[in-house]
mmCIF file of C-alpha atoms and ligand atoms in Angstrom:
data_model
loop_
_atom_site.group_PDB
_atom_site.id
_atom_site.type_symbol
_atom_site.label_atom_id
_atom_site.label_comp_id
_atom_site.label_asym_id
_atom_site.label_seq_id
_atom_site.Cartn_x
_atom_site.Cartn_y
_atom_site.Cartn_z
ATOM 1 C CA MET A 267 53.316 45.452 116.330
ATOM 2 C CA ASN A 268 54.753 48.299 118.438
ATOM 3 C CA LYS A 269 53.945 47.674 122.176
ATOM 4 C CA ARG A 270 52.515 51.022 122.640
ATOM 5 C CA ILE A 271 49.958 50.670 119.800
ATOM 6 C CA PHE A 272 49.138 47.234 121.060
ATOM 7 C CA ALA A 273 48.354 48.533 124.547
ATOM 8 C CA LEU A 274 46.223 51.453 122.961
ATOM 9 C CA LEU A 275 44.348 48.885 120.869
ATOM 10 C CA LEU A 276 43.760 46.565 123.809
ATOM 11 C CA ALA A 277 42.371 49.594 125.765
ATOM 12 C CA ALA A 278 40.126 50.409 122.926
ATOM 13 C CA VAL A 279 38.761 46.982 122.729
ATOM 14 C CA LEU A 280 38.193 46.837 126.466
ATOM 15 C CA VAL A 281 36.303 50.194 126.356
ATOM 16 C CA LEU A 282 34.170 48.738 123.546
ATOM 17 C CA ALA A 283 33.562 45.720 125.513
ATOM 18 C CA LEU A 284 32.369 47.478 128.410
ATOM 19 C CA THR A 285 30.074 49.907 126.631
ATOM 20 C CA GLY A 286 28.911 47.597 123.744
ATOM 21 C CA CYS A 287 26.218 45.714 125.576
ATOM 22 C CA ALA A 288 27.511 46.125 129.247
ATOM 23 C CA LYS A 289 24.383 48.131 130.244
ATOM 24 C CA LYS A 290 22.293 45.488 128.443
ATOM 25 C CA GLU A 291 19.865 48.059 127.564
ATOM 26 C CA HIS A 292 18.916 47.524 123.999
ATOM 27 C CA SER A 293 19.745 50.690 121.907
ATOM 28 C CA GLU A 294 16.832 52.092 119.751
ATOM 29 C CA GLY A 295 17.260 51.501 115.955
ATOM 30 C CA ASN A 296 19.496 48.306 116.531
ATOM 31 C CA PRO A 297 17.354 45.237 116.125
ATOM 32 C CA LYS A 298 20.121 42.798 116.987
ATOM 33 C CA THR A 299 19.973 41.221 120.560
ATOM 34 C CA ASP A 300 21.095 38.067 122.241
ATOM 35 C CA LEU A 301 17.845 37.707 123.988
ATOM 36 C CA LEU A 302 14.530 39.307 123.182
ATOM 37 C CA ALA A 303 11.641 39.574 125.705
ATOM 38 C CA THR A 304 8.222 40.094 124.430
ATOM 39 C CA THR A 305 6.723 42.009 127.443
ATOM 40 C CA GLN A 306 7.977 44.209 130.263
ATOM 41 C CA PRO A 307 7.639 41.495 132.990
ATOM 42 C CA VAL A 308 9.569 39.112 130.842
ATOM 43 C CA TYR A 309 12.135 41.757 129.948
ATOM 44 C CA GLN A 310 12.689 42.853 133.542
ATOM 45 C CA LEU A 311 13.174 39.278 134.649
ATOM 46 C CA THR A 312 15.636 38.444 131.775
ATOM 47 C CA CYS A 313 17.626 41.716 132.491
ATOM 48 C CA ALA A 314 17.878 40.735 136.196
ATOM 49 C CA LEU A 315 18.865 37.206 135.524
ATOM 50 C CA THR A 316 21.570 38.097 133.042
ATOM 51 C CA ASP A 317 22.923 41.015 135.093
ATOM 52 C CA GLY A 318 26.777 40.906 134.886
ATOM 53 C CA THR A 319 26.877 38.479 132.020
ATOM 54 C CA GLY A 320 27.160 41.215 129.123
ATOM 55 C CA LEU A 321 24.283 39.526 127.287
ATOM 56 C CA CYS A 322 22.245 42.030 125.373
ATOM 57 C CA VAL A 323 18.519 41.979 126.179
ATOM 58 C CA GLY A 324 15.866 43.651 124.115
ATOM 59 C CA LEU A 325 12.253 44.464 124.819
ATOM 60 C CA LEU A 326 9.810 43.950 121.914
ATOM 61 C CA ILE A 327 6.681 45.685 123.002
ATOM 62 C CA SER A 328 7.962 48.836 124.794
ATOM 63 C CA GLU A 329 5.147 51.372 124.403
ATOM 64 C CA SER A 330 2.478 51.925 126.873
ATOM 65 C CA VAL A 331 -0.448 49.373 126.223
ATOM 66 C CA SER A 332 -3.277 48.076 128.459
ATOM 67 C CA CYS A 333 -2.702 44.450 127.252
ATOM 68 C CA LEU A 334 -1.856 42.686 123.993
ATOM 69 C CA HIS A 335 -5.331 41.335 123.045
ATOM 70 C CA ASP A 336 -5.637 43.846 120.022
ATOM 71 C CA TYR A 337 -1.948 44.175 119.289
ATOM 72 C CA THR A 338 -0.321 44.234 115.817
ATOM 73 C CA LEU A 339 3.505 44.128 115.370
ATOM 74 C CA THR A 340 5.193 46.950 113.542
ATOM 75 C CA VAL A 341 7.813 46.240 110.773
ATOM 76 C CA SER A 342 10.672 47.050 113.078
ATOM 77 C CA GLN A 343 9.252 44.759 115.861
ATOM 78 C CA MET A 344 9.341 41.865 113.263
ATOM 79 C CA GLU A 345 12.835 42.831 112.403
ATOM 80 C CA MET A 346 13.791 42.696 116.083
ATOM 81 C CA ILE A 347 12.417 39.155 116.313
ATOM 82 C CA GLU A 348 14.164 38.159 113.189
ATOM 83 C CA GLN A 349 17.573 39.467 114.403
ATOM 84 C CA SER A 350 17.364 38.031 117.901
ATOM 85 C CA GLY A 351 19.138 34.959 119.141
ATOM 86 C CA LEU A 352 16.627 33.642 121.648
ATOM 87 C CA VAL A 353 13.075 34.787 122.340
ATOM 88 C CA LEU A 354 11.576 34.712 125.904
ATOM 89 C CA GLU A 355 7.792 34.568 125.914
ATOM 90 C CA SER A 356 5.245 35.272 128.517
ATOM 91 C CA GLY A 357 3.166 32.437 127.166
ATOM 92 C CA LEU A 358 -0.288 30.982 127.762
ATOM 93 C CA GLY A 359 -1.517 32.421 124.369
ATOM 94 C CA LEU A 360 -0.501 35.976 124.975
ATOM 95 C CA GLU A 361 1.803 35.892 121.932
ATOM 96 C CA ASN A 362 -0.659 34.024 119.675
ATOM 97 C CA PHE A 363 -0.932 36.989 117.429
ATOM 98 C CA MET A 364 2.707 36.968 116.577
ATOM 99 C CA GLU A 365 3.011 33.060 116.200
ATOM 100 C CA ASP A 366 3.733 33.397 112.507
ATOM 101 C CA VAL A 367 6.833 35.645 113.104
ATOM 102 C CA LEU A 368 8.029 33.445 116.087
ATOM 103 C CA ARG A 369 7.919 30.248 114.182
ATOM 104 C CA GLY A 370 11.303 28.819 113.794
ATOM 105 C CA LYS A 371 12.934 30.965 116.452
ATOM 106 C CA THR A 372 14.597 29.435 119.532
ATOM 107 C CA ARG A 373 12.010 30.288 122.231
ATOM 108 C CA ILE A 374 11.617 29.926 126.004
ATOM 109 C CA ASP A 375 8.038 30.030 127.245
ATOM 110 C CA ILE A 376 8.552 31.016 130.936
ATOM 111 C CA SER A 377 5.074 30.284 132.142
ATOM 112 C CA ARG A 378 4.830 26.733 130.965
ATOM 113 C CA ASN A 379 5.029 25.157 134.267
ATOM 114 C CA LEU A 380 2.723 27.472 136.154
ATOM 115 C CA ASP A 381 -0.431 26.505 137.998
ATOM 116 C CA THR A 382 -2.948 28.532 135.937
ATOM 117 C CA LEU A 383 -6.388 30.017 136.496
ATOM 118 C CA PRO A 384 -9.174 29.748 133.943
ATOM 119 C CA GLY A 385 -9.618 32.552 131.517
ATOM 120 C CA GLU A 386 -11.697 33.589 128.575
ATOM 121 C CA ASP A 387 -10.517 30.917 126.259
ATOM 122 C CA GLY A 388 -8.165 28.361 128.003
ATOM 123 C CA ALA A 389 -5.747 29.532 130.798
ATOM 124 C CA ASP A 390 -5.687 33.126 131.953
ATOM 125 C CA PRO A 391 -2.423 34.391 130.507
ATOM 126 C CA HIS A 392 -1.892 37.441 133.155
ATOM 127 C CA TRP A 393 0.142 35.357 135.630
ATOM 128 C CA TRP A 394 2.707 38.064 136.340
ATOM 129 C CA LEU A 395 0.174 39.958 138.546
ATOM 130 C CA ASP A 396 0.891 37.292 141.182
ATOM 131 C CA PRO A 397 4.380 37.867 142.633
ATOM 132 C CA MET A 398 4.688 34.114 143.543
ATOM 133 C CA ARG A 399 3.845 32.846 140.069
ATOM 134 C CA TYR A 400 6.343 35.514 138.675
ATOM 135 C CA LYS A 401 8.842 33.790 141.057
ATOM 136 C CA GLN A 402 8.141 30.326 139.606
ATOM 137 C CA ALA A 403 8.426 31.738 136.009
ATOM 138 C CA ALA A 404 11.824 33.353 137.095
ATOM 139 C CA GLU A 405 13.174 29.854 138.299
ATOM 140 C CA LEU A 406 12.203 28.303 134.994
ATOM 141 C CA ALA A 407 13.814 31.110 132.909
ATOM 142 C CA ALA A 408 17.012 30.830 135.149
ATOM 143 C CA GLN A 409 17.157 27.240 134.518
ATOM 144 C CA GLU A 410 16.688 27.465 130.735
ATOM 145 C CA LEU A 411 19.078 30.448 130.438
ATOM 146 C CA GLY A 412 21.653 28.566 132.566
ATOM 147 C CA ALA A 413 21.432 25.645 130.117
ATOM 148 C CA GLN A 414 21.712 27.957 127.068
ATOM 149 C CA TYR A 415 24.731 29.835 128.653
ATOM 150 C CA PRO A 416 26.437 27.438 130.950
ATOM 151 C CA GLU A 417 29.342 29.766 131.269
ATOM 152 C CA PHE A 418 27.099 32.135 133.134
ATOM 153 C CA ALA A 419 25.031 29.583 134.987
ATOM 154 C CA ASP A 420 26.494 30.632 138.446
ATOM 155 C CA GLN A 421 25.831 34.316 137.837
ATOM 156 C CA ILE A 422 22.392 33.542 136.656
ATOM 157 C CA SER A 423 21.481 31.596 139.776
ATOM 158 C CA GLU A 424 23.053 34.266 142.066
ATOM 159 C CA ASN A 425 20.859 36.869 140.226
ATOM 160 C CA LEU A 426 17.832 34.570 140.574
ATOM 161 C CA ALA A 427 18.147 34.547 144.393
ATOM 162 C CA ALA A 428 18.162 38.397 144.450
ATOM 163 C CA PHE A 429 15.172 38.697 142.064
ATOM 164 C CA CYS A 430 13.203 36.180 144.065
ATOM 165 C CA GLU A 431 13.842 38.059 147.205
ATOM 166 C CA LYS A 432 12.448 41.248 145.641
ATOM 167 C CA LEU A 433 9.243 39.351 144.623
ATOM 168 C CA SER A 434 8.914 37.874 148.146
ATOM 169 C CA SER A 435 8.989 41.394 149.660
ATOM 170 C CA LEU A 436 6.487 42.656 147.214
ATOM 171 C CA GLN A 437 4.249 39.660 148.187
ATOM 172 C CA ASP A 438 4.651 40.640 151.908
ATOM 173 C CA TYR A 439 3.947 44.205 151.221
ATOM 174 C CA GLY A 440 0.719 43.338 149.438
ATOM 175 C CA GLU A 441 -0.351 40.818 152.180
ATOM 176 C CA GLN A 442 0.284 43.358 154.847
ATOM 177 C CA ALA A 443 -1.393 46.303 153.062
ATOM 178 C CA LEU A 444 -4.486 44.343 152.085
ATOM 179 C CA SER A 445 -4.964 42.206 155.094
ATOM 180 C CA ASP A 446 -7.878 44.066 156.686
ATOM 181 C CA LEU A 447 -9.890 45.575 153.817
ATOM 182 C CA SER A 448 -13.395 46.351 154.530
ATOM 183 C CA CYS A 449 -14.297 45.082 151.079
ATOM 184 C CA ARG A 450 -12.332 42.195 149.476
ATOM 185 C CA GLN A 451 -14.261 42.145 146.082
ATOM 186 C CA LEU A 452 -12.781 43.508 142.899
ATOM 187 C CA VAL A 453 -14.929 44.816 139.954
ATOM 188 C CA THR A 454 -12.795 45.240 136.845
ATOM 189 C CA PHE A 455 -13.068 46.140 133.261
ATOM 190 C CA HIS A 456 -10.566 43.764 131.753
ATOM 191 C CA ASP A 457 -10.433 40.006 132.538
ATOM 192 C CA GLY A 458 -6.924 40.404 133.794
ATOM 193 C CA PHE A 459 -6.758 40.690 137.560
ATOM 194 C CA SER A 460 -7.633 37.100 138.674
ATOM 195 C CA TYR A 461 -3.988 36.240 139.586
ATOM 196 C CA PHE A 462 -3.676 39.550 141.441
ATOM 197 C CA ALA A 463 -6.823 38.695 143.344
ATOM 198 C CA ASP A 464 -5.488 35.143 143.943
ATOM 199 C CA ALA A 465 -2.227 36.484 145.295
ATOM 200 C CA PHE A 466 -3.754 38.712 147.865
ATOM 201 C CA SER A 467 -6.998 36.640 148.705
ATOM 202 C CA LEU A 468 -9.446 38.947 147.039
ATOM 203 C CA THR A 469 -12.274 37.746 144.977
ATOM 204 C CA ILE A 470 -13.376 39.079 141.479
ATOM 205 C CA ALA A 471 -16.991 40.004 141.802
ATOM 206 C CA ALA A 472 -17.274 40.910 138.233
ATOM 207 C CA ALA A 473 -14.794 41.342 135.343
ATOM 208 C CA MET A 474 -16.411 42.969 132.366
ATOM 209 C CA GLU A 475 -14.427 42.408 129.260
ATOM 210 C CA VAL A 476 -14.958 45.483 127.173
ATOM 211 C CA GLU A 477 -13.714 45.139 123.674
ATOM 212 C CA SER A 478 -12.311 48.313 122.293
ATOM 213 C CA GLY A 479 -14.802 49.897 119.900
ATOM 214 C CA SER A 480 -17.768 47.829 121.112
ATOM 215 C CA GLU A 481 -20.191 49.077 123.763
ATOM 216 C CA PRO A 482 -21.151 46.745 126.546
ATOM 217 C CA SER A 483 -24.914 45.809 126.505
ATOM 218 C CA ALA A 484 -27.381 47.552 128.833
ATOM 219 C CA LYS A 485 -27.978 44.158 130.383
ATOM 220 C CA GLU A 486 -24.346 43.555 131.253
ATOM 221 C CA LEU A 487 -24.134 47.002 132.769
ATOM 222 C CA GLU A 488 -27.182 46.499 134.888
ATOM 223 C CA GLU A 489 -25.866 43.194 136.139
ATOM 224 C CA ILE A 490 -22.601 44.854 137.307
ATOM 225 C CA ILE A 491 -24.532 47.850 138.822
ATOM 226 C CA SER A 492 -26.657 45.517 140.953
ATOM 227 C CA ILE A 493 -23.460 43.585 142.046
ATOM 228 C CA VAL A 494 -21.862 46.827 143.131
ATOM 229 C CA GLU A 495 -24.998 48.025 144.934
ATOM 230 C CA GLU A 496 -25.843 44.657 146.684
ATOM 231 C CA ASN A 497 -22.398 44.156 147.912
ATOM 232 C CA GLN A 498 -21.927 47.940 148.800
ATOM 233 C CA ILE A 499 -18.558 47.852 146.760
ATOM 234 C CA PRO A 500 -16.961 51.313 147.305
ATOM 235 C CA ALA A 501 -14.907 51.272 144.060
ATOM 236 C CA VAL A 502 -14.593 49.676 140.528
ATOM 237 C CA PHE A 503 -11.342 49.551 138.622
ATOM 238 C CA THR A 504 -10.375 50.331 135.136
ATOM 239 C CA GLU A 505 -6.746 49.879 133.851
ATOM 240 C CA VAL A 506 -4.162 52.239 132.390
ATOM 241 C CA ASN A 507 -4.825 52.784 128.681
ATOM 242 C CA GLY A 508 -8.119 50.648 128.952
ATOM 243 C CA GLU A 509 -11.627 51.635 128.150
ATOM 244 C CA THR A 510 -13.349 53.739 130.918
ATOM 245 C CA GLY A 511 -16.829 54.404 129.564
ATOM 246 C CA ALA A 512 -18.581 51.386 131.008
ATOM 247 C CA ALA A 513 -16.881 51.961 134.456
ATOM 248 C CA GLU A 514 -18.125 55.426 134.479
ATOM 249 C CA VAL A 515 -21.729 54.467 133.816
ATOM 250 C CA VAL A 516 -21.515 51.830 136.505
ATOM 251 C CA ALA A 517 -19.976 54.310 139.069
ATOM 252 C CA GLY A 518 -22.590 57.008 138.036
ATOM 253 C CA GLU A 519 -25.477 54.524 138.606
ATOM 254 C CA ALA A 520 -24.156 52.764 141.726
ATOM 255 C CA GLY A 521 -22.575 55.707 143.373
ATOM 256 C CA CYS A 522 -19.191 54.246 143.647
ATOM 257 C CA ALA A 523 -15.652 55.504 142.780
ATOM 258 C CA VAL A 524 -13.592 54.594 139.683
ATOM 259 C CA ARG A 525 -9.909 53.847 140.102
ATOM 260 C CA THR A 526 -7.193 52.848 137.783
ATOM 261 C CA LEU A 527 -5.025 49.809 137.986
ATOM 262 C CA ASP A 528 -1.871 48.952 136.003
ATOM 263 C CA MET A 529 -1.489 45.590 134.137
ATOM 264 C CA ALA A 530 2.268 46.013 134.572
ATOM 265 C CA ILE A 531 2.834 44.847 131.112
ATOM 266 C CA SER A 532 4.621 47.653 129.432
ATOM 267 C CA ASN A 533 7.074 50.432 129.780
ATOM 268 C CA ARG A 534 6.957 50.698 133.541
ATOM 269 C CA ASP A 535 8.954 49.135 136.400
ATOM 270 C CA TYR A 536 6.924 46.103 137.441
ATOM 271 C CA PHE A 537 7.733 46.459 141.040
ATOM 272 C CA ALA A 538 6.697 50.156 140.985
ATOM 273 C CA ALA A 539 3.446 49.402 139.055
ATOM 274 C CA MET A 540 2.526 46.483 141.498
ATOM 275 C CA ARG A 541 3.226 48.565 144.657
ATOM 276 C CA GLN A 542 1.007 51.329 143.260
ATOM 277 C CA ASN A 543 -1.826 48.725 142.409
ATOM 278 C CA ILE A 544 -1.697 47.468 145.991
ATOM 279 C CA ASP A 545 -1.855 51.059 147.325
ATOM 280 C CA ILE A 546 -4.726 51.957 145.173
ATOM 281 C CA VAL A 547 -6.796 48.903 146.152
ATOM 282 C CA LYS A 548 -5.989 49.564 149.696
ATOM 283 C CA GLU A 549 -7.201 53.191 149.553
ATOM 284 C CA ALA A 550 -10.289 52.296 147.435
ATOM 285 C CA LEU A 551 -11.552 49.324 149.322
ATOM 286 C CA GLY A 552 -9.924 49.948 152.773
HETATM 287 ZN ZN1 ZN B 298 -4.989 40.920 129.014
#
């Protein structure tokens, strides 16, 4: 081959290698990925850990959702799972609804070593709302990814250190912001903020699980109204994309405010969502 053509070809190959998956963001319409993360917190962690490796990371559930309890996969999401090399899961039952599609895939359940809190049935799956549990999940993910891709193990552990530092400063930010609240009791309308409360020494005074499509009973509402009144709780919390009807009724009766928290599970930077949650709680209960 002529030297000049060879040089041109080599340059083209290099350019392709740089642009192919170098950004690691998974391009729409292409279901093929090396690593597929089911939720935003898992995705953000996987992208951070594999930064600089050229591995292509995809996010399975990328639209704005409150949580995954009523979620159904689309055909293209099923295709993404089928075409991915390795699936990273949030775990603790959050992905139960897609178990059939995941069966047979190589999977990493990144929450399997965590100290859990009790939930509705079994362990509460919303661990990522505690930065320190997120850090533990990151450590496990790094270990497993390092074993899977030994050629990138050093890079991954370097990335892990940087990611953990970000989580530690988020924890510090929350502890500082929420240290002297006049009320430390959260009333929420999704059973999802226990880990958040645990992380920042708050208590859950009530967590009403409002199923979409079903109205809470008058008795349930009255119980929450009296908790809010007795404890003089200044605000109750709904979540982004969640039901708000019950919260409005409680607020109207008890004379408190309604504020919105973010489950930080989809389509938004985790750190931004968490800092905003902390700011909102501080302002509402300060
Ligand atoms: Zn949930």
